[in-house]
mmCIF file of C-alpha atoms in Angstrom:
data_model
loop_
_atom_site.group_PDB
_atom_site.id
_atom_site.type_symbol
_atom_site.label_atom_id
_atom_site.label_comp_id
_atom_site.label_asym_id
_atom_site.label_seq_id
_atom_site.Cartn_x
_atom_site.Cartn_y
_atom_site.Cartn_z
ATOM 1 C CA MET Y 95 -60.650 47.888 261.331
ATOM 2 C CA GLU Y 96 -61.840 50.376 258.844
ATOM 3 C CA ILE Y 97 -63.664 52.209 261.671
ATOM 4 C CA GLN Y 98 -60.948 52.189 263.568
ATOM 5 C CA ALA Y 99 -58.847 53.901 260.776
ATOM 6 C CA GLU Y 100 -61.885 56.385 260.262
ATOM 7 C CA LEU Y 101 -61.906 57.306 264.020
ATOM 8 C CA GLU Y 102 -57.710 57.463 263.981
ATOM 9 C CA LYS Y 103 -58.190 60.250 260.932
ATOM 10 C CA GLU Y 104 -61.124 61.944 262.729
ATOM 11 C CA ARG Y 105 -59.127 62.367 265.866
ATOM 12 C CA GLN Y 106 -56.024 63.336 263.758
ATOM 13 C CA ALA Y 107 -58.073 66.029 262.016
ATOM 14 C CA ALA Y 108 -59.420 67.361 265.548
ATOM 15 C CA ILE Y 109 -56.009 67.392 266.841
ATOM 16 C CA ASP Y 110 -54.606 69.170 263.473
ATOM 17 C CA ALA Y 111 -57.862 71.609 263.853
ATOM 18 C CA GLU Y 112 -56.722 72.470 267.681
ATOM 19 C CA ASP Y 113 -53.452 72.996 266.721
ATOM 20 C CA LEU Y 114 -54.604 75.070 263.903
ATOM 21 C CA VAL Y 115 -56.898 77.337 266.146
ATOM 22 C CA PHE Y 116 -54.103 77.669 269.048
ATOM 23 C CA LYS Y 117 -51.783 79.051 266.024
ATOM 24 C CA LEU Y 118 -54.618 81.557 264.808
ATOM 25 C CA GLU Y 119 -55.246 82.374 268.213
ATOM 26 C CA SER Y 120 -51.409 83.380 268.785
ATOM 27 C CA LYS Y 121 -51.304 85.206 265.621
ATOM 28 C CA GLN Y 122 -54.119 87.061 266.559
ATOM 29 C CA LYS Y 123 -52.543 88.089 269.721
ATOM 30 C CA GLU Y 124 -49.616 89.187 267.896
ATOM 31 C CA LEU Y 125 -51.501 90.948 265.249
ATOM 32 C CA GLU Y 126 -53.496 92.493 268.140
ATOM 33 C CA GLU Y 127 -50.324 93.829 269.837
ATOM 34 C CA GLU Y 128 -49.001 95.194 266.750
ATOM 35 C CA ASN Y 129 -52.172 97.145 266.275
ATOM 36 C CA ASN Y 130 -52.038 98.683 269.745
ATOM 37 C CA GLU Y 131 -48.674 99.458 269.212
ATOM 38 C CA LEU Y 132 -49.313 101.295 265.659
ATOM 39 C CA ILE Y 133 -52.239 103.122 267.445
ATOM 40 C CA ASP Y 134 -50.046 104.174 270.364
ATOM 41 C CA ARG Y 135 -47.230 105.669 267.599
ATOM 42 C CA ILE Y 136 -50.050 107.435 265.757
ATOM 43 C CA GLU Y 137 -51.511 108.802 268.876
ATOM 44 C CA GLU Y 138 -47.923 109.966 269.642
ATOM 45 C CA GLU Y 139 -47.376 111.512 266.289
ATOM 46 C CA GLU Y 140 -50.668 113.227 266.539
ATOM 47 C CA GLU Y 141 -49.798 114.786 269.860
ATOM 48 C CA ASN Y 142 -46.405 116.014 268.395
ATOM 49 C CA ASN Y 143 -47.904 117.163 265.542
ATOM 50 C CA PHE Y 144 -50.094 119.309 267.659
ATOM 51 C CA THR Y 145 -47.162 120.538 269.405
ATOM 52 C CA VAL Y 146 -45.313 121.460 266.356
ATOM 53 C CA ALA Y 147 -48.369 123.063 265.194
ATOM 54 C CA GLU Y 148 -48.750 125.260 268.427
ATOM 55 C CA ASN Y 149 -44.931 125.767 268.488
ATOM 56 C CA LYS Y 150 -45.406 127.318 264.824
ATOM 57 C CA ARG Y 151 -48.028 129.394 265.717
ATOM 58 C CA ALA Y 152 -46.059 130.970 268.546
ATOM 59 C CA VAL Y 153 -42.881 131.677 265.985
ATOM 60 C CA GLU Y 154 -45.372 133.024 263.721
ATOM 61 C CA ALA Y 155 -46.781 135.443 266.280
ATOM 62 C CA GLU Y 156 -43.111 136.083 267.730
ATOM 63 C CA LEU Y 157 -41.918 136.976 264.058
ATOM 64 C CA ALA Y 158 -45.024 139.195 263.301
ATOM 65 C CA SER Y 159 -44.452 141.436 266.713
ATOM 66 C CA THR Y 160 -40.505 141.241 266.024
ATOM 67 C CA GLN Y 161 -41.850 142.518 262.326
ATOM 68 C CA ASP Y 162 -44.112 145.387 263.807
ATOM 69 C CA ASP Y 163 -41.241 146.435 266.212
ATOM 70 C CA LEU Y 164 -38.520 146.452 263.085
ATOM 71 C CA LYS Y 165 -41.304 148.625 261.026
ATOM 72 C CA SER Y 166 -41.551 150.772 264.086
ATOM 73 C CA LEU Y 167 -37.783 151.272 264.343
ATOM 74 C CA GLU Y 168 -37.536 151.848 260.835
ATOM 75 C CA GLU Y 169 -39.954 154.944 261.111
ATOM 76 C CA ARG Y 170 -38.246 156.220 264.000
ATOM 77 C CA LEU Y 171 -34.870 156.127 262.456
ATOM 78 C CA LYS Y 172 -36.112 158.028 259.357
ATOM 79 C CA ALA Y 173 -37.370 160.252 261.685
ATOM 80 C CA ALA Y 174 -34.406 160.816 263.638
ATOM 81 C CA GLY Y 175 -32.689 161.228 260.483
ATOM 82 C CA GLY Y 176 -34.831 164.199 259.048
ATOM 83 C CA ASP Y 177 -34.150 165.605 262.369
ATOM 84 C CA ILE Y 178 -30.400 165.282 262.403
ATOM 85 C CA GLN Y 179 -30.504 166.406 258.640
ATOM 86 C CA GLY Y 180 -32.907 169.287 259.904
ATOM 87 C CA LYS Y 181 -30.267 170.269 262.502
ATOM 88 C CA GLU Y 182 -27.174 169.898 260.447
ATOM 89 C CA GLN Y 183 -28.965 172.507 258.113
ATOM 90 C CA GLU Y 184 -29.348 174.747 260.772
ATOM 91 C CA ILE Y 185 -26.089 174.645 262.116
ATOM 92 C CA LYS Y 186 -24.712 175.092 258.659
ATOM 93 C CA ASP Y 187 -27.076 178.183 258.416
ATOM 94 C CA LYS Y 188 -25.479 179.568 261.803
ATOM 95 C CA LEU Y 189 -22.083 179.040 260.424
ATOM 96 C CA ASP Y 190 -22.866 180.985 257.288
ATOM 97 C CA GLU Y 191 -24.502 183.580 259.133
ATOM 98 C CA ILE Y 192 -21.685 183.859 261.643
ATOM 99 C CA THR Y 193 -18.936 183.652 258.769
ATOM 100 C CA CYS Y 194 -20.946 186.201 256.936
ATOM 101 C CA LYS Y 195 -20.718 188.749 259.885
ATOM 102 C CA ASN Y 196 -17.175 188.059 260.420
#
């Protein structure tokens, strides 16, 4: 009887060990799936970050170009303003000449 009880304990321990192995394997699969999902999300985030960085560089380049265009326009506007002032002075001088002659 004592041997029978011992055998029953060992059989139950083996069943418990098999059950534990099954549970651990299930948990391992679950963790692997979660890990793969996290890896996918990280890769997606890296891709998004790369795209954002590319877009940022493009916007910065466009901004630099726009700033150059603005600077050029400002210089042209200043030159045009100087020309206008010069023309106004010429017209005043001509008017003064005409007025003085009359």
